[in-house]
Short mmCIF file of C-alpha atoms in Angstrom, two decimals:
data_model
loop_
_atom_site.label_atom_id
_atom_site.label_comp_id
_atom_site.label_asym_id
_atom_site.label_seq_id
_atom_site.Cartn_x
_atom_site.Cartn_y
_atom_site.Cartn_z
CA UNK I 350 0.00 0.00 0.00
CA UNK I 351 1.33 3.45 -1.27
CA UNK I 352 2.31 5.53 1.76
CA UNK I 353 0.03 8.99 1.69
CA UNK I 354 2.43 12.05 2.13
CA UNK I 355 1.06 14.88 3.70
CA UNK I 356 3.34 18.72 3.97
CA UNK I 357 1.48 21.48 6.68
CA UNK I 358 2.59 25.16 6.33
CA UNK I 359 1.49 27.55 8.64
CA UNK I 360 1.79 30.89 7.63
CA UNK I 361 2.22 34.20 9.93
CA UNK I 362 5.04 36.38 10.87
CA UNK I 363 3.46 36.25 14.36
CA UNK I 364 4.53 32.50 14.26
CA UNK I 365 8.31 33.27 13.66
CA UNK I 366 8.38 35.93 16.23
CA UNK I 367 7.31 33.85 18.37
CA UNK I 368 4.07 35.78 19.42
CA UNK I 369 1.99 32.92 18.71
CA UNK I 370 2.59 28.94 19.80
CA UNK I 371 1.94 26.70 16.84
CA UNK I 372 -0.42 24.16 18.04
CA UNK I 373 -2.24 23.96 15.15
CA UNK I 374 0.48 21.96 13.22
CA UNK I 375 0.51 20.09 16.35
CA UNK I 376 -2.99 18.86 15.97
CA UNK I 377 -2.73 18.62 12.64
CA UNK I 378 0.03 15.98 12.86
CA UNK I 379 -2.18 13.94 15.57
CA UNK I 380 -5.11 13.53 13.74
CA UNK I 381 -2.99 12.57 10.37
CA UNK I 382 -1.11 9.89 11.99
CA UNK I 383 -4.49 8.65 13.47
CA UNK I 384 -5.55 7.62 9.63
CA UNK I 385 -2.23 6.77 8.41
CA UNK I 386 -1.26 9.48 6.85
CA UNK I 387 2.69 9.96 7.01
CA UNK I 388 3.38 14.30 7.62
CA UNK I 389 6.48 14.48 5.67
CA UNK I 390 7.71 18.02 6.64
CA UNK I 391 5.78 20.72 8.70
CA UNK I 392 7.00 24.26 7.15
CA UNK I 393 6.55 27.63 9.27
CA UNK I 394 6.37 30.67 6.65
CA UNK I 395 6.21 34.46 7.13
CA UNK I 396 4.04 37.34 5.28
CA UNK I 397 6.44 37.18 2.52
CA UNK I 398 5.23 36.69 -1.23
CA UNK I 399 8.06 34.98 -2.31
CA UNK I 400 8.84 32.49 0.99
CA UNK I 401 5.27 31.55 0.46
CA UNK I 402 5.01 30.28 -3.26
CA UNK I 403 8.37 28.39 -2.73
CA UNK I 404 6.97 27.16 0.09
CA UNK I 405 3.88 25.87 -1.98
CA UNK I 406 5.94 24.67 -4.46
CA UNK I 407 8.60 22.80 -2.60
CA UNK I 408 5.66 21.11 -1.12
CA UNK I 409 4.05 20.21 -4.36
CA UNK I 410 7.12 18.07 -5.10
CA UNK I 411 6.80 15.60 -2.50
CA UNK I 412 3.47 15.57 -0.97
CA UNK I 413 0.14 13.90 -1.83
CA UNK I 414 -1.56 16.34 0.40
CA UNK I 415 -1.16 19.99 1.65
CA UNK I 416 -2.66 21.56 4.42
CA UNK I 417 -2.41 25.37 4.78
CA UNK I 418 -3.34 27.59 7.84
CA UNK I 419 -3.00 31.13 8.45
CA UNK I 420 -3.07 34.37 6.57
CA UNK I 421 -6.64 34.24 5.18
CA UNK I 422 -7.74 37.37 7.26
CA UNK I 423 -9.71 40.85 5.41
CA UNK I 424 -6.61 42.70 5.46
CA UNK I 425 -3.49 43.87 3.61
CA UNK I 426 -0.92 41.52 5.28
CA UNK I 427 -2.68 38.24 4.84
CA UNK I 428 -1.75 36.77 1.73
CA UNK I 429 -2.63 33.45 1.82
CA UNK I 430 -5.51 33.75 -0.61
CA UNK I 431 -4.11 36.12 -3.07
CA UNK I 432 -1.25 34.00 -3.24
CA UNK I 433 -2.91 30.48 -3.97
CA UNK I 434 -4.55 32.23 -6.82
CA UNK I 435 -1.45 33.35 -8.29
CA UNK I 436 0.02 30.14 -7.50
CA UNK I 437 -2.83 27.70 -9.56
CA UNK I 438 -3.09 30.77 -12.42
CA UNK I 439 -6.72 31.56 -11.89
CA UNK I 440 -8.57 34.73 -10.43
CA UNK I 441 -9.95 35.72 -7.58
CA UNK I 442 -14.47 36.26 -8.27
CA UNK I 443 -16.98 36.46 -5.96
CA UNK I 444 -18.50 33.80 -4.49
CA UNK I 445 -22.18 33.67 -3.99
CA UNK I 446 -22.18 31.27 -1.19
CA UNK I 447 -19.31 32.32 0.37
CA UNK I 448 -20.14 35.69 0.31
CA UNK I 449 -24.02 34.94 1.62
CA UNK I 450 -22.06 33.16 4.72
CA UNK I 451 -19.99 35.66 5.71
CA UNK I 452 -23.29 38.11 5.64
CA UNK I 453 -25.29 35.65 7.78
CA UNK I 454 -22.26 35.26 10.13
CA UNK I 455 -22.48 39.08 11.01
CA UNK I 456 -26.44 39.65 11.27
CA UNK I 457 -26.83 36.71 13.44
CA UNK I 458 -24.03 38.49 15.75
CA UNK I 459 -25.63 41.75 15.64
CA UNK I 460 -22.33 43.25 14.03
CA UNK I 461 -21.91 45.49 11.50
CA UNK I 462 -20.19 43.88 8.11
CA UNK I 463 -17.61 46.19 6.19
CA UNK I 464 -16.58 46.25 2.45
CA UNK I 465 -13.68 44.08 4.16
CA UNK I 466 -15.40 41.28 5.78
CA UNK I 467 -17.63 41.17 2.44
CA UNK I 468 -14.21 40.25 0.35
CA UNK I 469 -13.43 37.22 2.57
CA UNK I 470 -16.18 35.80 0.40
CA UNK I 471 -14.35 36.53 -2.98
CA UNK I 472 -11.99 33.23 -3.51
CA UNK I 473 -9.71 31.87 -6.60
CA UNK I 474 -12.29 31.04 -9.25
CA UNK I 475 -9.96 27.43 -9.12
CA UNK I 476 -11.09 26.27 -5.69
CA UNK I 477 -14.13 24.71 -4.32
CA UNK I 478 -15.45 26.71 -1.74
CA UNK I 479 -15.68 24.76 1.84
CA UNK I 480 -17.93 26.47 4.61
CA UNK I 481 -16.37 28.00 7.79
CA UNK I 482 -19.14 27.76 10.59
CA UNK I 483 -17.65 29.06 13.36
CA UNK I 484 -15.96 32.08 11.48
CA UNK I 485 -15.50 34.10 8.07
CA UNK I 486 -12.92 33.13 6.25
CA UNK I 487 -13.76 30.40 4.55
CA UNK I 488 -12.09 27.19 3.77
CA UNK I 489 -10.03 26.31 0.18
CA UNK I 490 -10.26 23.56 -1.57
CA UNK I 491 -7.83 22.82 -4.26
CA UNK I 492 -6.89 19.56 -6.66
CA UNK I 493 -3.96 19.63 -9.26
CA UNK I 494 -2.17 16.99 -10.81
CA UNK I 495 -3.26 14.01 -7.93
CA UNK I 496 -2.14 16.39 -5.30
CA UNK I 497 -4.56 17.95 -2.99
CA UNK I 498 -4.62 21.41 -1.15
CA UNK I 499 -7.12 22.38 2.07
CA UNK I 500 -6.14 26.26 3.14
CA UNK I 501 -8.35 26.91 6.18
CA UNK I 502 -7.95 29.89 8.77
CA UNK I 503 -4.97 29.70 11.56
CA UNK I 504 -7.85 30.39 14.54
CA UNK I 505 -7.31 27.12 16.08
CA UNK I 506 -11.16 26.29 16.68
CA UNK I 507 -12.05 27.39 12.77
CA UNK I 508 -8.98 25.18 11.65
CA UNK I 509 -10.34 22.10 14.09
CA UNK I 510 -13.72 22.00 12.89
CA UNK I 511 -12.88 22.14 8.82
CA UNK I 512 -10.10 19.49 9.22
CA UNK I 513 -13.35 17.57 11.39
CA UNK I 514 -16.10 18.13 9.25
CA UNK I 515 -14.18 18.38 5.90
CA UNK I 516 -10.83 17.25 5.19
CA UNK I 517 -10.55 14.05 7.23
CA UNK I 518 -13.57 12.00 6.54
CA UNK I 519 -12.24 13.28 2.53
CA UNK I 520 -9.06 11.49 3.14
CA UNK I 521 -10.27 7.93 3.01
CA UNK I 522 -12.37 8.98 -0.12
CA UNK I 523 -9.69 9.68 -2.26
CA UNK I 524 -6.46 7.29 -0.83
CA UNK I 525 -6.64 3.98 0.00
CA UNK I 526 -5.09 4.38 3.95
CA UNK I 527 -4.34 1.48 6.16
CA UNK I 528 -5.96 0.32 9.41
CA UNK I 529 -3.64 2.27 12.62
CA UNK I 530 -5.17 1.49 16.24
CA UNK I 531 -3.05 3.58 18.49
CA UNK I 532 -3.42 3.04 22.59
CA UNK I 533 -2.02 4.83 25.40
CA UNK I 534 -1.21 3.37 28.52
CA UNK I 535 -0.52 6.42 31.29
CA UNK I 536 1.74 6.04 34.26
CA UNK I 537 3.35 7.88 37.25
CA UNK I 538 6.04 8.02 39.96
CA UNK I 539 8.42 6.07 37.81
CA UNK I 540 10.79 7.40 35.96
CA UNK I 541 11.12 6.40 31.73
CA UNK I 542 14.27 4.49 32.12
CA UNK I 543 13.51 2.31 35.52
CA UNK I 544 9.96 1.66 33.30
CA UNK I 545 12.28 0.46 30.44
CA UNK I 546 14.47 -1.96 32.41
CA UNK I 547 10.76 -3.07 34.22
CA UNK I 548 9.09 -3.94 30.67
CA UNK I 549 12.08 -5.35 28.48
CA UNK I 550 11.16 -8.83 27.74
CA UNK I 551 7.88 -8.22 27.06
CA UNK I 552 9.15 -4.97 24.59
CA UNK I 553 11.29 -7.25 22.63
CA UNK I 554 8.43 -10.19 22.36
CA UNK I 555 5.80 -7.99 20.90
CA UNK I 556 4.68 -8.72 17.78
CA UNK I 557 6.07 -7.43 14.27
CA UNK I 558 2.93 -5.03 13.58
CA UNK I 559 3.21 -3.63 17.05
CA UNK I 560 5.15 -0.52 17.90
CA UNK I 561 5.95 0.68 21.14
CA UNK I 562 7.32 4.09 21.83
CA UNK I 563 7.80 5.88 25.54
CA UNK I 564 6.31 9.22 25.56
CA UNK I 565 7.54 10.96 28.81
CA UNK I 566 6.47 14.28 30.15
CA UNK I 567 6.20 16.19 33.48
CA UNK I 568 6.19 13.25 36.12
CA UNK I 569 4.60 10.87 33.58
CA UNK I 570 5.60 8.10 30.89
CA UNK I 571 3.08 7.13 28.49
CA UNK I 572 3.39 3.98 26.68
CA UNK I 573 2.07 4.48 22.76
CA UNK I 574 1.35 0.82 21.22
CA UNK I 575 1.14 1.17 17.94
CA UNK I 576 -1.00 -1.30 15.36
CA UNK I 577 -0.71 -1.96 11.67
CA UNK I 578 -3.35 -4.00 9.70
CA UNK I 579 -6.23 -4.63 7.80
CA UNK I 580 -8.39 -5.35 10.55
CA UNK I 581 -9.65 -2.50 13.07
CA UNK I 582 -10.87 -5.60 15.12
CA UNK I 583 -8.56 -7.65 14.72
CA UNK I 584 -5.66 -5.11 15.62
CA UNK I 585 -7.73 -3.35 19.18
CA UNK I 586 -7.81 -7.04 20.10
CA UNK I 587 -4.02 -7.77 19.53
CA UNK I 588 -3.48 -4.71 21.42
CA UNK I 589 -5.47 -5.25 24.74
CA UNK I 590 -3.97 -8.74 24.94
CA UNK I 591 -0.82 -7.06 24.65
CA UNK I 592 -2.01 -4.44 27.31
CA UNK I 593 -2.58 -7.58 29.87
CA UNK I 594 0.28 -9.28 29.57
CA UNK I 595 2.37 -6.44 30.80
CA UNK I 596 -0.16 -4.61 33.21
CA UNK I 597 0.79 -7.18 36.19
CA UNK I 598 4.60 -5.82 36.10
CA UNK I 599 3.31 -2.55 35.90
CA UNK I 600 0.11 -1.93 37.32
CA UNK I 601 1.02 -0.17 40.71
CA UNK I 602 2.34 2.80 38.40
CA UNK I 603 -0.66 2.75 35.90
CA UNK I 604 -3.44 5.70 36.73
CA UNK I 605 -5.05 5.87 33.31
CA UNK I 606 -5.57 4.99 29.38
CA UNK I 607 -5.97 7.26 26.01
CA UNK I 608 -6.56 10.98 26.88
CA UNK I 609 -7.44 10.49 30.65
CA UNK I 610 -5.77 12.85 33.05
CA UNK I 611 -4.30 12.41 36.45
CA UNK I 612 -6.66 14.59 37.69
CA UNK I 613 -9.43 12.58 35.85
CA UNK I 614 -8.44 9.17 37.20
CA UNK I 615 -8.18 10.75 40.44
CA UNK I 616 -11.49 11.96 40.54
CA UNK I 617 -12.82 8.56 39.14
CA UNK I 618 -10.81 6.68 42.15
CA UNK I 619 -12.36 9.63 44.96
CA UNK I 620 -15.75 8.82 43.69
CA UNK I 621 -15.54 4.52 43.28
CA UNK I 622 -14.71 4.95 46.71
CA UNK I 623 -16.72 7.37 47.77
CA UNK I 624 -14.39 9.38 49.78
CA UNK I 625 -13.39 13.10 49.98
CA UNK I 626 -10.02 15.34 49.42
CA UNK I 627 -9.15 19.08 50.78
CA UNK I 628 -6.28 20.45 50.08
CA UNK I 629 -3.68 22.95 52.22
CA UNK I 630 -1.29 24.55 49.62
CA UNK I 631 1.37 26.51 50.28
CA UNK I 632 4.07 26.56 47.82
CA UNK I 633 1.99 25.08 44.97
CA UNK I 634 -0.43 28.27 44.87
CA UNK I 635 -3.73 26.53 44.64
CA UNK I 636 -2.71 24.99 41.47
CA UNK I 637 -3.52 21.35 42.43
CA UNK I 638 -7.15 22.85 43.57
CA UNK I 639 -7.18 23.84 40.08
CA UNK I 640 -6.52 20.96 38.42
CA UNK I 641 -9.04 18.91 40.24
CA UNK I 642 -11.82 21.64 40.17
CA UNK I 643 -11.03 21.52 36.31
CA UNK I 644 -12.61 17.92 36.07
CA UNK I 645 -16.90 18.02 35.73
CA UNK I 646 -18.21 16.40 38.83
CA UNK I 647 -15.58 17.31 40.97
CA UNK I 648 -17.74 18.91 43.74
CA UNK I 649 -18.87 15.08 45.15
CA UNK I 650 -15.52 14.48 46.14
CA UNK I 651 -13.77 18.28 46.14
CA UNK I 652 -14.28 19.39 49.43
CA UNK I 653 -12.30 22.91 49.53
CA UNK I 654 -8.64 24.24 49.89
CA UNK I 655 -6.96 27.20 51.70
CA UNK I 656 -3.13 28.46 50.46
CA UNK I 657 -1.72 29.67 54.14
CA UNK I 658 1.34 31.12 52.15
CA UNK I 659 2.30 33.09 55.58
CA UNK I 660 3.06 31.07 58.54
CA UNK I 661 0.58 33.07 60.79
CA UNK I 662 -2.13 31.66 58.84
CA UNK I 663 -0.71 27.72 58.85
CA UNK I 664 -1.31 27.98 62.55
CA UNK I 665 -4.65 30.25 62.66
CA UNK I 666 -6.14 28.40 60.40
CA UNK I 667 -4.94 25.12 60.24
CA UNK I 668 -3.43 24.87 64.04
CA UNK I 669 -0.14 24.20 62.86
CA UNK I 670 2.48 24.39 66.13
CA UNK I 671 4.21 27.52 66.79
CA UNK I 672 6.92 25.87 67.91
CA UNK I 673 7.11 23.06 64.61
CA UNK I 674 7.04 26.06 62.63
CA UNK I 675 10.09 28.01 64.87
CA UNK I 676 12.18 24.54 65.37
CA UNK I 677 11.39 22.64 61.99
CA UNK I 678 10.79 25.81 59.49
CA UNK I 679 7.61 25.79 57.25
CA UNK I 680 9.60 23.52 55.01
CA UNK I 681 9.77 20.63 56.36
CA UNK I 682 7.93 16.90 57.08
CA UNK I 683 6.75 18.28 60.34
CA UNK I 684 4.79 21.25 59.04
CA UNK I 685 3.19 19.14 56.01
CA UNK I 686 1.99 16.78 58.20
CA UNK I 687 0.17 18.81 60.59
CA UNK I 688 -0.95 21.18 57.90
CA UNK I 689 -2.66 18.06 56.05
CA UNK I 690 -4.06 16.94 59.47
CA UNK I 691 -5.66 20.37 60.01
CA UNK I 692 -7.25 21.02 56.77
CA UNK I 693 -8.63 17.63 56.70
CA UNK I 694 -10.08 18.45 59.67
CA UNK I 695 -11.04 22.03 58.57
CA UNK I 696 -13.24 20.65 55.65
CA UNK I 697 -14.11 17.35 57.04
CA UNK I 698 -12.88 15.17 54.37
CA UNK I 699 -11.69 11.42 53.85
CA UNK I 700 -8.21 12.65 52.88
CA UNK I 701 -6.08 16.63 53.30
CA UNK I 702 -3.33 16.97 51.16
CA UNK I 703 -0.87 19.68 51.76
CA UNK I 704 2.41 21.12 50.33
CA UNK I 705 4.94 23.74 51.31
CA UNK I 706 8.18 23.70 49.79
CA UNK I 707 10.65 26.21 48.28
CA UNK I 708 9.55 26.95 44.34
CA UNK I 709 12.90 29.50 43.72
CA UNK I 710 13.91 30.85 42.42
CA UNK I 711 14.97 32.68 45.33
CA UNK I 712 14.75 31.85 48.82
CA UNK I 713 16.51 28.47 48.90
CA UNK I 714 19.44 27.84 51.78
CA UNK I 715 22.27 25.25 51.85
CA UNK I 716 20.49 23.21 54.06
CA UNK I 717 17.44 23.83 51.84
CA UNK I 718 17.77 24.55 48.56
CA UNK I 719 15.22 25.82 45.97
CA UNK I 720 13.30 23.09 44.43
CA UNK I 721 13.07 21.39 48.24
CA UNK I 722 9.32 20.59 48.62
CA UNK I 723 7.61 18.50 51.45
CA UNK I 724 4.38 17.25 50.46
CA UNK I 725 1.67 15.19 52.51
CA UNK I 726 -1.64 13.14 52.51
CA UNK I 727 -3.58 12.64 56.20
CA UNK I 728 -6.25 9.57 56.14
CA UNK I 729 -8.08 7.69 58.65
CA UNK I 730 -5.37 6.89 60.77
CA UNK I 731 -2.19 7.74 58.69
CA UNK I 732 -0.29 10.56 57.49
CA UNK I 733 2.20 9.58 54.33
CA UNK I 734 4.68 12.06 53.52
CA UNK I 735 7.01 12.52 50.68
CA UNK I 736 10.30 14.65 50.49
CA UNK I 737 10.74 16.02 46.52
CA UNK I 738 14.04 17.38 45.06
CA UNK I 739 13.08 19.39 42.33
CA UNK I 740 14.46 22.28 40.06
CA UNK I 741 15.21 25.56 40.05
CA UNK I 742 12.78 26.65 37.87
CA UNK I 743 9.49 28.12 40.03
CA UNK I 744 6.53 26.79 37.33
CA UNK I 745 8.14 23.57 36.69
CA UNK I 746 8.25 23.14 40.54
CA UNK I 747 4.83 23.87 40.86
CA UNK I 748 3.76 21.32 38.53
CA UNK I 749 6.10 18.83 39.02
CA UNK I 750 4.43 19.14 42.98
CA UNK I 751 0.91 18.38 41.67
CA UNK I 752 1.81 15.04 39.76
CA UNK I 753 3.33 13.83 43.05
CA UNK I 754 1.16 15.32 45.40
CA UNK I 755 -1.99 13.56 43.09
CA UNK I 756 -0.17 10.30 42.78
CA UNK I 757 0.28 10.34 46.48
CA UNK I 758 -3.34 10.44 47.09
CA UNK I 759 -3.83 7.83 44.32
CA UNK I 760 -2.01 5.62 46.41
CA UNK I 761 -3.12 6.14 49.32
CA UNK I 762 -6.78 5.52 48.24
CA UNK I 763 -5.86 2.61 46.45
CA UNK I 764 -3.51 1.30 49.61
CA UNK I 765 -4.80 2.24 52.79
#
């Protein structure tokens, strides 16, 4: 089966300068490799006439399909559309539709439309005109020579639902793609290499049209199996047994599957057991309160948090010891575990989490550097504490302190 070759160019001097994150490509790339379609080269281009049609063509060499974002605004500097019609030799006419579309988009807004906005429905006489829902410039169609062209706006959500709606259930219409099944298999609290060593013979015994690849990130590793075929079936069942022959090494580190979170599982584990979490924060911020309150449902089991960032209010409020706090510091195993025991108290919950620590990147001492955290989770009868070396770097601390801090109530539900 042919391999499908697909080129992305995003267009924008905003995206050189570095004024504006790329995620679009990103996505792009995900959803592509989903269907089996191979990106061959991912191009970033500025608002330059010339960098853009020998980006076009230099992409017209190698790839079977070209997806374009960015620079299909009203005004002078985007030149995306102009361009494409100089590019395939046609001009640029009104289009009824198009044109009708962007006028409906306005009116139902209540919003003026300008001579401007009216032009975003004029498009090169050589494309087929695809519908933008959620915005007004619409979406590009072109076909040349077996190669195929989709230009669609760099607004993320406008891009997302044309590639949705549009250009990927096209794919499959016009190449003959093969069968992918891709599964994720989440842990935590162990690091990629240690995971490696854990998981070797079963790596090297998996079969030929399975790929494994270690994906790690903050405090994680994901596992990516990978599954070739004809099958869909056939392949999601080779997969899973795959999956259960190497959970049982693995298991105590596993919190989730696919897209789910830590917060997710976490707040899937709270409510199986039907228990409760509050949380003290000091040196996190409230930033682990965030990431749970993030997750739908999270007020059966999300009892409340307080960030006592001065120690007057550790003691006021959650009856830390004066003297713990004069002989031990608010850094230290001491002061986590009595703030964790108070504001499980405080809100009545099943489990009080609580973290104080040193995020830099000032403040840190020789006996406690920056990036020394103490972190803690009080239960029915136990209080488990963890001691984290981290960085130097303040938001990387922060985070790094809510993966451990969640996985520390994760086991602790699952274990006590």
């Amino acid at each position: 089966m042919k391999v499908v070759r697909a080129e992305i160019i995003a267009i924008g001097d905003e995206l050189l300068y570095g004024q504006i994150v790329d995620t679009n490509s990103h996505w792009i790339s995900q959803e592509l490799d989903l269907m089996g379609v191979k990106v061959v080269r991912k191009t970033t281009v500025g608002d330059d006439r010339k960098d853009i049609l020998a980006a076009f063509a230099s992409a017209e060499a190698r790839a079977d399909i070209i997806l374009i974002t960015g620079g299909l605004g009203p005004t002078q500097d985007d030149l995306t559309k102009p361009l494409l019609a100089e590019y395939f030799n046609c001009p640029i006419v009104e289009n009824e539709s198009a044109v009708a579309a962007v006028t409906e988009f306005f009116i139902q807004r209540g919003r003026e439309i300008t001579p401007l906005n009216i032009l975003q429905g004029h498009l090169p006489a050589c494309c087929t005109y695809v519908p933008n829902e959620v915005g007004t410039a619409p979406g590009m169609w072109f076909e040349r020579n077996g190669t195929y062209w989709m230009s669609m706006p760099g607004v993320p959500h406008e891009m997302k639902k044309l590639m949705t709606d549009f250009v990927l259930p096209k794919l499959p219409t016009l190449f003959p793609l093969p069968v992918i099944v891709h599964r994720m298999i989440k842990t935590v609290g162990i690091g990629e290499s240690w995971l490696a060593d854990l998981i070797r013979d079963w790596e090297n015994a998996l079969p030929t049209n399975i790929r494994l690849a270690y994906l790690p990130s903050l405090g994680h590793v994901k596992l990516r199996l990978t599954g070739f075929g004809n099958d869909k079936m056939e392949i999601e069942g080779q997969i899973q047994h795959q999956i259960d022959l190497v959970l049982p090494s693995i298991e105590k580190y596993v919190y989730g599957y696919d897209s789910e979170s830590l917060e997710t599982a976490i707040g899937k584990l709270l409510s199986l057991h039907n228990k409760t979490v509050a949380l003290a924060e000091s040196c996190s911020g409230g930033y682990i309160s965030h990431l749970i309150t993030s997750i739908s449902g999270s007020s059966n089991y999300f009892q409340g948090s307080v960030i006592p960032y001065h120690n007057q209010f550790k003691s006021e409020i959650l009856h830390v010891k004066a003297e713990t706090l004069m002989e031990r510091g608010a850094v230290s195993e001491e002061t986590v575990r009595e703030m964790s025991s108070g504001v499980r108290e405080l809100f009545q919950a099943d489990f009080g989490l609580a973290s104080s620590g040193i995020a830099g990147p000032n403040g840190g001492t020789e006996e406690k550097p920056v990036g020394t955290i103490w972190i803690a989770c009080a239960g029915e009868g136990f209080i488990e504490t963890k001691k984290l070396q981290l960085t130097k770097d303040r938001m990387l601390n922060i985070q790094l302190t809510a993966v451990a801090i969640l996985n520390l109530l994760r086991v602790c539900i699952l274990e006590k």
